[in-house]
Each structure stands twice: as structure tokens, then as C-alpha cells.
CSV table of C-alpha atoms in Angstrom, one decimal:
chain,number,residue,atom,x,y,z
G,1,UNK,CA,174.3,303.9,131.7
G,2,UNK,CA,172.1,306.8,130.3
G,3,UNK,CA,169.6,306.6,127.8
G,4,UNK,CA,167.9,309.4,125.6
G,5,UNK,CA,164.3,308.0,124.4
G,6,UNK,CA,162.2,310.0,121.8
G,7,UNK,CA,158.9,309.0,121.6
G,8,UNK,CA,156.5,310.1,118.9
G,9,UNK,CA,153.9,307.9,118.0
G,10,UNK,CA,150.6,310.2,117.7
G,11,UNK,CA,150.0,313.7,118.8
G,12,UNK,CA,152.9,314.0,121.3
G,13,UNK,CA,156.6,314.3,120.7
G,14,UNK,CA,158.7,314.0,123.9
G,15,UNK,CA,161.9,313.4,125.3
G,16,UNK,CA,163.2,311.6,128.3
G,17,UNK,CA,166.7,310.6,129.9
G,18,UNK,CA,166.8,308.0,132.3
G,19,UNK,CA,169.6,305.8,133.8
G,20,UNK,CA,170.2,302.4,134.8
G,21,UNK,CA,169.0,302.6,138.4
G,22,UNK,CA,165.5,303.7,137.2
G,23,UNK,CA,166.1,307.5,138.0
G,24,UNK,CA,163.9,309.8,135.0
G,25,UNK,CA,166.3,312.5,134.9
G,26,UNK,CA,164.2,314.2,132.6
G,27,UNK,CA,160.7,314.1,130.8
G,28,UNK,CA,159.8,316.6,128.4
G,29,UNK,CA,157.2,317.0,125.8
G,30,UNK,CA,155.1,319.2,123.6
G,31,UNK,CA,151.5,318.1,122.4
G,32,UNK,CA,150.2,319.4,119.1
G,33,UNK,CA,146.5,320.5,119.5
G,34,UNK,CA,144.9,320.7,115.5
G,35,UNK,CA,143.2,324.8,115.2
G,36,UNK,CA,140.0,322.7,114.4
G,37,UNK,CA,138.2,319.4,114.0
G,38,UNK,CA,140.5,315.8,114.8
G,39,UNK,CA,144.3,314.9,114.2
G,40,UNK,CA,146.0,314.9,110.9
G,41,UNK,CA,149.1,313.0,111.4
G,42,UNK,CA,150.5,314.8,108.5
G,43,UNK,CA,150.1,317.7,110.2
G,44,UNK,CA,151.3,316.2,113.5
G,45,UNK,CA,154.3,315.7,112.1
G,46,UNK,CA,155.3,318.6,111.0
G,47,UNK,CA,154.8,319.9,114.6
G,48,UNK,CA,157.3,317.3,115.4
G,49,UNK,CA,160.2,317.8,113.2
G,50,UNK,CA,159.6,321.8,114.5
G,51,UNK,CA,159.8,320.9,118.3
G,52,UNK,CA,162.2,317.8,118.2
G,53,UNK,CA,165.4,319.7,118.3
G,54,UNK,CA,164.6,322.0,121.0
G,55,UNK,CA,163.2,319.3,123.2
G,56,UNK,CA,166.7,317.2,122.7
G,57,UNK,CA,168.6,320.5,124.0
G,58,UNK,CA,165.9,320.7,126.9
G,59,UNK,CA,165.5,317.7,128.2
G,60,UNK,CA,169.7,317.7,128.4
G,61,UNK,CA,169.5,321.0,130.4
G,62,UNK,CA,166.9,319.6,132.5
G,63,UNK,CA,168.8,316.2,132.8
G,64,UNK,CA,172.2,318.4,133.6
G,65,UNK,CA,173.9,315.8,131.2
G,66,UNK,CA,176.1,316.8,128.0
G,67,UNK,CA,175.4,314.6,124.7
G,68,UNK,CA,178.5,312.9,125.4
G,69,UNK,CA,176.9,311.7,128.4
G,70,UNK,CA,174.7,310.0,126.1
G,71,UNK,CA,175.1,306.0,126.0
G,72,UNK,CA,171.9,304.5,124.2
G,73,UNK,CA,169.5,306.0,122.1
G,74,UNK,CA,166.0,304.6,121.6
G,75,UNK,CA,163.1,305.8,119.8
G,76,UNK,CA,159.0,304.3,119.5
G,77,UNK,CA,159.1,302.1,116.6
G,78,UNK,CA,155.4,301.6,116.8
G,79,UNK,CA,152.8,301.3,116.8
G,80,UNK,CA,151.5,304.5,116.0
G,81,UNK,CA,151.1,307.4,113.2
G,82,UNK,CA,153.2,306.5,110.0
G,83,UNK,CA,154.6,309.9,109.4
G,84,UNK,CA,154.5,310.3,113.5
G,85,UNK,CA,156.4,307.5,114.0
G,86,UNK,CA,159.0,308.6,111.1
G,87,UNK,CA,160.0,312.0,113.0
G,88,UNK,CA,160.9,310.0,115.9
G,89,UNK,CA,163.3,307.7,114.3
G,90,UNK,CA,164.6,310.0,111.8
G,91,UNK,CA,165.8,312.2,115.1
G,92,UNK,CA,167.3,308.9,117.0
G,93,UNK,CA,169.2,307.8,113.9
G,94,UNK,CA,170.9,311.5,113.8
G,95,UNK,CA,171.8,311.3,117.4
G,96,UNK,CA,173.2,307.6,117.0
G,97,UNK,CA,175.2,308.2,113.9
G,98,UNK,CA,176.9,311.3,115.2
G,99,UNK,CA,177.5,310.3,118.8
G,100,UNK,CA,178.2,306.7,117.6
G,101,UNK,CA,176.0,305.4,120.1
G,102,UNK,CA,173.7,302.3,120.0
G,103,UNK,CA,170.2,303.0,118.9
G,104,UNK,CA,167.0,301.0,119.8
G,105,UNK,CA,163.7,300.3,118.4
G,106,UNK,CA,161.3,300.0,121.0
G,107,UNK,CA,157.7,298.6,121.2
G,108,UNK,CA,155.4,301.6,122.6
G,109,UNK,CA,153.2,299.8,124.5
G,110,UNK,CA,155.2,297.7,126.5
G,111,UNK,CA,157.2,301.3,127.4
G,112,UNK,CA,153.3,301.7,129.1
G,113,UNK,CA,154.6,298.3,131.0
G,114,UNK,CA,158.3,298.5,131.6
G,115,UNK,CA,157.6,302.1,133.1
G,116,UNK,CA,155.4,301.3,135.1
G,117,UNK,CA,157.2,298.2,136.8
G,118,UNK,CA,159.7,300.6,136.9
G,119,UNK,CA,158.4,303.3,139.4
G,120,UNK,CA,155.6,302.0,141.0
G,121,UNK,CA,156.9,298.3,142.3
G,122,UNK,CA,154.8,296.3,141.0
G,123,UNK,CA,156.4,292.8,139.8
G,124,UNK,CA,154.3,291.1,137.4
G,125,UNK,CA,151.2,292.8,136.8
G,126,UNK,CA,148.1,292.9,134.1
G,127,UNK,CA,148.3,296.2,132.4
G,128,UNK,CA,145.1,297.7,131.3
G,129,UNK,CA,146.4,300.3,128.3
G,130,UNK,CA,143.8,302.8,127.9
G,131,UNK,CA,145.0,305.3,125.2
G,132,UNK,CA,144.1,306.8,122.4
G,133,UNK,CA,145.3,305.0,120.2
G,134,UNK,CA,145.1,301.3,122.1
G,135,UNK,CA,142.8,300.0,124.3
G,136,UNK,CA,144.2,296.3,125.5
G,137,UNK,CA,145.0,293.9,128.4
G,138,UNK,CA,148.3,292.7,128.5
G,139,UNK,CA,150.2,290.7,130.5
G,140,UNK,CA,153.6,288.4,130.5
G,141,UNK,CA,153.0,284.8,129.9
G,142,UNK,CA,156.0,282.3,128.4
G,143,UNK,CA,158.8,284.8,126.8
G,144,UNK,CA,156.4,287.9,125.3
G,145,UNK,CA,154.1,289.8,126.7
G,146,UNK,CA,150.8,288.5,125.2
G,147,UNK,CA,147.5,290.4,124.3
G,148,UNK,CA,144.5,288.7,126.3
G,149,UNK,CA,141.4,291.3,125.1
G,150,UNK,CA,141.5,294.8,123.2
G,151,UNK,CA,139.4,296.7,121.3
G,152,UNK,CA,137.9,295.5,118.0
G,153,UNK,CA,137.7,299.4,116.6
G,154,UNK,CA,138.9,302.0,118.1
G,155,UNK,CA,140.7,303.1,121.4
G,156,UNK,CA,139.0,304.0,124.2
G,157,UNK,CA,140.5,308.0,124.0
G,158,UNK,CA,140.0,307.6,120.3
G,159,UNK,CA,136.1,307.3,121.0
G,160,UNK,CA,135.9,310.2,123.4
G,161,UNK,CA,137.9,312.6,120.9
G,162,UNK,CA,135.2,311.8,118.7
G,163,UNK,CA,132.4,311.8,120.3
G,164,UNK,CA,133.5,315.2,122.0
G,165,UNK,CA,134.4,316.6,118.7
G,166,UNK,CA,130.7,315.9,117.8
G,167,UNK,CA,129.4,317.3,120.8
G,168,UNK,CA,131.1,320.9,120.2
G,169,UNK,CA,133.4,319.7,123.2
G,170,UNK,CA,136.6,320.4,121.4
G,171,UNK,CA,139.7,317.8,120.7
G,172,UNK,CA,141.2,316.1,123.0
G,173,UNK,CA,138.0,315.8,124.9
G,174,UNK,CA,138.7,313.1,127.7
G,175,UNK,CA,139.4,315.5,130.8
G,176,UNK,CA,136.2,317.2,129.5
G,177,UNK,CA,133.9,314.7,129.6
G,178,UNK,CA,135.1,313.6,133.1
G,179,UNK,CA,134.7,317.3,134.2
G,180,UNK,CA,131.3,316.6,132.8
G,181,UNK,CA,130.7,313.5,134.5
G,182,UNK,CA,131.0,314.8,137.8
G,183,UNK,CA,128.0,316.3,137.3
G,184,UNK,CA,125.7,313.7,135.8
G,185,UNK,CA,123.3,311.7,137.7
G,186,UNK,CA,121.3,309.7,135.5
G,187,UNK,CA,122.5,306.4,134.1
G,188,UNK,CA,121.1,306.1,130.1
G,189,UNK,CA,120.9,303.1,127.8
G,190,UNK,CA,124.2,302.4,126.2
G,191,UNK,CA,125.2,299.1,124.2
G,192,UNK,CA,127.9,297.2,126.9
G,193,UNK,CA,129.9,295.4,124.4
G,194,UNK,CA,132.1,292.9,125.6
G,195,UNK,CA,132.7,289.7,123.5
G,196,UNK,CA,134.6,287.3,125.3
G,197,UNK,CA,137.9,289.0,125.9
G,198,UNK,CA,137.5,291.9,123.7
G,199,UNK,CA,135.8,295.5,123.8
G,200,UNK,CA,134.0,297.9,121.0
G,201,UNK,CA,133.2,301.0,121.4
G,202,UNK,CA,131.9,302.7,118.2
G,203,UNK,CA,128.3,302.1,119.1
G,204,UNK,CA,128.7,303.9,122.3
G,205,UNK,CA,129.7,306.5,120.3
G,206,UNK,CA,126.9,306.3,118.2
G,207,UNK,CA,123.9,305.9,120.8
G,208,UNK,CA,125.3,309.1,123.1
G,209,UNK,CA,124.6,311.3,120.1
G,210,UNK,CA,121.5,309.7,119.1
G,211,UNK,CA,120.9,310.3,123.0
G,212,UNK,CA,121.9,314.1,122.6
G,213,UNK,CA,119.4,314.6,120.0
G,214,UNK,CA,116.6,313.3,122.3
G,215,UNK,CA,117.9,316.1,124.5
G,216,UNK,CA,119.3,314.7,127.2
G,217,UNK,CA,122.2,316.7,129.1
G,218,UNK,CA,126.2,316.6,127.9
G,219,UNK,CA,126.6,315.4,131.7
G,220,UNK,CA,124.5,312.4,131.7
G,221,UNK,CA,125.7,311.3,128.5
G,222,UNK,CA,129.3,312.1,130.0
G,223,UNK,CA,128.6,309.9,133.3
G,224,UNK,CA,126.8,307.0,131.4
G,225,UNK,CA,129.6,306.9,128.6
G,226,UNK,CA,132.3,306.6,131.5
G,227,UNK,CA,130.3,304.4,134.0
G,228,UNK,CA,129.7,302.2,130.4
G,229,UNK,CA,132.9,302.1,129.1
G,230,UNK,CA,134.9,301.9,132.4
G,231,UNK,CA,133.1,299.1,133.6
G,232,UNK,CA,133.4,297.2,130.3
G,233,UNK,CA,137.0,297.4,130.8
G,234,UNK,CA,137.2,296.6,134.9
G,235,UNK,CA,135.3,293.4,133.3
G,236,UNK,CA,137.6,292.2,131.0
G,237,UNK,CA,140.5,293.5,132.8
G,238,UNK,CA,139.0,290.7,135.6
G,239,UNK,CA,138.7,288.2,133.4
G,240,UNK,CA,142.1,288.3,132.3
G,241,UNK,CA,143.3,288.7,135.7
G,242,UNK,CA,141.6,285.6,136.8
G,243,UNK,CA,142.9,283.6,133.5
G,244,UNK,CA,146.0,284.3,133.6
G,245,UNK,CA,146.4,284.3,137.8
G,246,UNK,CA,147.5,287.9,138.6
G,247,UNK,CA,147.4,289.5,141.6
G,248,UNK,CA,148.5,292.9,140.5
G,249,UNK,CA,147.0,295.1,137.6
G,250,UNK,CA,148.5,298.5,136.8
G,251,UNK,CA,147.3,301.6,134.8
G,252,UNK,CA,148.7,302.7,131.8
G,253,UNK,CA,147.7,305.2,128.6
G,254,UNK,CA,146.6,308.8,128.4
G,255,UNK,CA,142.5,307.6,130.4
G,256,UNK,CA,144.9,305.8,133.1
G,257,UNK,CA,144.3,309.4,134.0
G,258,UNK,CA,140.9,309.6,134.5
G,259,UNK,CA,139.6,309.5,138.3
G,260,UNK,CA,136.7,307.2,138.0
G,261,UNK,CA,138.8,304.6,135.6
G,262,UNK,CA,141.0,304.2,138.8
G,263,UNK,CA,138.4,304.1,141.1
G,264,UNK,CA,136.8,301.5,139.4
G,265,UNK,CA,140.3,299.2,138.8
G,266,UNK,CA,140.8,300.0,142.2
G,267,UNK,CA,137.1,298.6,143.4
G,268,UNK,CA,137.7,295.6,141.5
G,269,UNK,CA,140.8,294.5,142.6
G,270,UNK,CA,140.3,295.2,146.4
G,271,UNK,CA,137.2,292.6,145.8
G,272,UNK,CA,140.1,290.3,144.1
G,273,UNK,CA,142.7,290.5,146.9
G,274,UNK,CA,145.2,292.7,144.1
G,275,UNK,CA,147.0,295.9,144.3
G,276,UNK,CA,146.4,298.4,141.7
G,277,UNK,CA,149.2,300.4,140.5
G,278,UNK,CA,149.2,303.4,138.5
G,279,UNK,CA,152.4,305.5,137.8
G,280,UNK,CA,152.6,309.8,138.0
G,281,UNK,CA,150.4,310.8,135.3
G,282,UNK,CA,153.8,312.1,133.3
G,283,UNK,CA,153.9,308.6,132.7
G,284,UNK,CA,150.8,307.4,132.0
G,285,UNK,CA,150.9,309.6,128.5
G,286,UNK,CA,152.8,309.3,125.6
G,287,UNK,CA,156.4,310.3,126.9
G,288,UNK,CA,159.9,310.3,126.2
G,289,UNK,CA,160.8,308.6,129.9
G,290,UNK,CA,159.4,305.4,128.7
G,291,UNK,CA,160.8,305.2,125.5
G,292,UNK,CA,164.2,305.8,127.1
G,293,UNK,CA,163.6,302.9,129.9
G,294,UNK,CA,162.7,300.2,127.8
G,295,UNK,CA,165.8,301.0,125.6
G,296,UNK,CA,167.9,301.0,128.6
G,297,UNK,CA,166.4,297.6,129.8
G,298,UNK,CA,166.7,295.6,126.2
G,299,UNK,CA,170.4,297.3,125.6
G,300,UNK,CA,171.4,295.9,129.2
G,301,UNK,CA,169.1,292.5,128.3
G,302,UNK,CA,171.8,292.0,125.3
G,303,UNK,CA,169.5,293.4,122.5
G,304,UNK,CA,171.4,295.0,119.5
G,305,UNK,CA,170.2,296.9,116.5
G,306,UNK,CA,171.7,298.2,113.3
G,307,UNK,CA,170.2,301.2,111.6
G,308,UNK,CA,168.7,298.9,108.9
G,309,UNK,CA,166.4,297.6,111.9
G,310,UNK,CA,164.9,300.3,112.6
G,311,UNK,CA,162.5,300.9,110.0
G,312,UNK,CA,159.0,301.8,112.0
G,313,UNK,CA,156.2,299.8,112.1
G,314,UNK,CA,152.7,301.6,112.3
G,315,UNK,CA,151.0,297.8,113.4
G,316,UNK,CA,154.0,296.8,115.8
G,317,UNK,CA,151.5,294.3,117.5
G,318,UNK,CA,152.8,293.8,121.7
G,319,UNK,CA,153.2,290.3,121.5
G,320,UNK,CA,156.0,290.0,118.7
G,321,UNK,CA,158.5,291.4,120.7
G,322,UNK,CA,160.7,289.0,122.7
G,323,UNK,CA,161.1,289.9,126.0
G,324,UNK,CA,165.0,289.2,126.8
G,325,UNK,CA,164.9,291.4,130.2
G,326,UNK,CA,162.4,288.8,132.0
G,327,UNK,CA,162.7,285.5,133.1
């Protein structure tokens, strides 16, 4: 079987084709980057409904497959940017009705999970999702996969657009404060807030620029932000692990792709006994490869939809979905 998945829940639109025997036979995308200041997701989706098309035709030629090779189409139903989220569907709907295919809703961030099981091996891990959007712990516990600590504000990539929007770094700003990082030597006073399970990071935010106007260097407040927030999450990521009794946790959202996140996982589950597992970093952003693998796995699980159930939903929350594929 060979599904088409479009994803589209923020600032990427992309557009994968997998099969049933895991194989990504292609994984496109195109990232809209705002002229100046943050993400309008008005805007962003207007970049969508201009790319969409030519991405469908690309990822075909890249997947040497023909529509009618086509058996399932799924979309990200959420959670994510209303008018985002909207493109996406509006495109999957087309492609069902007129190649009279089955289409499916999907749950974005457990495409972070089923992706990831997918290529890397891992059986039944705790994902940390680190995104922009989300920042959670997740893992599979008695039919859904359940939420067991998150953010109480924003998402962990949210916070570093921000903060390096403020700092004159630019959007998108996560691969330029780790550049940054590298460089910094000197660990500054930052609130660590964890309560209980869950994380905030908005007065991190906060306290580096008050830091910056004290004068202190964009590369200590880089490293201390990362070593701050990283750690924050390798902690509750532990506490979960230990909870819940897993031995595996695996990487997933746009910061899986940061070097020090992963060498900081990775420290903490050697001193566990687990295995981290992260995927190719194609897969650890938004794409259209997970999208399509998570429809592949509900259609084949005996999950059915009918256009009318596939309105989107900008607060799809992980643990409302019922996992059918897993025992």
C-alpha cells in the first residue's frame, strides 16, 4: 500500500510517500521564512496553497509513482496553525475526492512517534517532542499515547525564535544560537523551571535579555539558555522515564536537532541503562514522511474516515487519539 501524507501545521508545508514496509519513498518540503520579524500564519498560508501543488507533482517524480499509484491519502489534522492546518486538508480532500481514495486525519505529534519507531527500531519508547510549536513527554500507556509533562507556555523552539528575534538574530533562530553556544563559556543565572512534570520557558526568555542589557556576550547567553533549557528537559524526560518504566527514549521535533539536546538525552540515558534514539534530521521536522506513515499505519489498523471527519483541529491534544495499531 502507498500513502501520500501532506503535512502543514506551522511554517512548513511538505509532502511524503511512503509504503507499507516502512520505505519513505519520498520527502519533500518548502519552509516559508517571514521578510521580517516572527510568523504570521495568515501569511504562512498563503505560501502554502502557492507551493502545495508543485510539491504533490515532486514528491511523485521523486517517489517514481503515478497518482494512480496512490492508495491512502492523509493530511496533519492538528495541532497546529488554523489557516496552516486548513491548506493541508483542503489539498488531501482534492486528491481523495478525485482519485477516490481513502483520506486520513492524522494527529501531528504522534507522526513525531510513529516515524520514529518506524526507522530507527526502537519498540516502545518515551518521546521527548521538542518543536516549535510543542514541547512534551509522551509515551504509550493503556490504549493512547498519554502526555506525562509539557510546557505550560510556549515551545521550546517557540522561545528561541523569540528570544533571537529580540536579539537581532533573525527568525528561525535555533541553529543560531547553538552556533553561538559553541562558543560560550560562562554559565549565567537563569530561572530552571520545572514544576513537577511540566516545563516554562517564558522567563528564560525574559532574564537572557535582561542579561543582554547588563552586557554580557550573545554566546554566553546562547550556552546558558541551552545548558538551562536542555537540562530542564533531560530532567523531566527522566522523570517520566522512571514513572512510567522505559528503557528507550527517542528524539523528535525541529530542537531534536540540536547537538547538545542529544548529548544531553544521550548522557542521561547511558546513566539509566536506555538507548536513545533519534531519527535522520528530515524527520525530526515538520514533514510530509510522517504524515504519510501514520496514515498508512491507522488505514492498515482498520481506521476509516469520511470527509465530514476531517475538519482540523488547532488544539488536537496527543492523548485523544485511540491508538488502534498497538497492542
Amino acid at each position: 500500500m502507498i500513502t501520500l501524507g501532506i503535512e502543514g501545521t506551522a511554517h512548513t508545508l511538505g509532502v511524503g510517500i511512503v509504503d507499507s514496509e516502512e520505505k519513505v519513498l519520498a520527502n519533500v518540503l518548502d519552509m516559508y521564512r517571514p521578510p521580517e520579524g516572527g510568523l504570521h500564519p495568515r501569511e504562512a498560508a498563503n505560501h502554502h496553497a502557492d507551493v502545495v501543488t508543485s510539491l504533490i507533482l515532486k514528491a511523485l517524480d521523486e517517489a517514481q509513482v503515478s497518482m494512480k499509484d496512490i492508495d491512502v491519502v492523509s493530511f496533519s489534522k492538528g495541532p497546529g496553525l488554523g489557516p496552516c492546518l486548513r491548506v493541508a486538508a483542503t489539498a488531501a480532500r482534492a486528491l481523495s475526492v478525485r482519485l477516490r481514495k481513502p483520506i486520513i486525519g492524522v494527529n501531528h505529534c504522534i507522526a513525531h512517534i510513529e516515524i520514529g519507531r518506524a526507522v530507527t527500531g526502537c519498540h516502545d519508547p518515551a518521546l521527548l517532542y521538542a518543536s516549535g510549536g510543542n514541547t512534551q513527554i509522551i509515551a504509550f500507556n493503556n490504549g493512547r499515547y498519554r502526555i506525562f509533562g509539557e510546557t505550560l507556555d510556549v515551545g521550546i523552539g517557540n522561545m528561541f525564535d523569540k528570544l533571537g528575534r529580540e536579539l537581532g538574530l533573525g527568525f528561525y533562530a535555533g541553529p543560531t544560537l547553538e552556533k553561538l553556544a559553541k562558543d560560550g563559556d560562562k554559565l549565567l543565572d537563569l530561572p530552571y523551571s520545572v514544576k513537577g512534570m511540566d516545563v516554562s520557558f517564558s522567563g528564560i526568555m525574559t532574564a537572557a535579555l535582561a542579561l543582554r542589557k547588563k552586557g554580557h556576550s550573545l554566546e554566553d547567553i546562547a550556552y546558558s539558555v541551552q545548558e538551562t533549557c536542555f537540562a530542564m528537559l533531560a530532567e523531566v524526560t527522566e522523570r517520566a522515564m522512571a514513572h512510567i518504566g522505559k528503557g528507550e527514549v527517542l528524539l523528535g521535533g525541529g530542537v531534536a536537532q540540536n547537538m547538545r539536546l542529544r548529548q544531553m538525552i544521550q548522557d542521561m540515558a547511558e546513566e539509566r541503562g536506555a538507548v536513545m534514539y533519534v531519527p535522520d534530521r528530515r524527520l525530526c521536522m515538520d514533514n510530509g514522511a510522517m504524515i504519510a506513515w501514520l496514515g498508512n499505519v491507522m488505514y492498515e489498523s482498520g481506521v476509516r474516515m469520511d470527509i465530514a471527519d476531517t475538519v482540523v483541529d488547532q488544539r488536537f491534544r496527543t492523548d485523544e487519539v485511540d491508538v488502534t495499531w498497538r497492542d
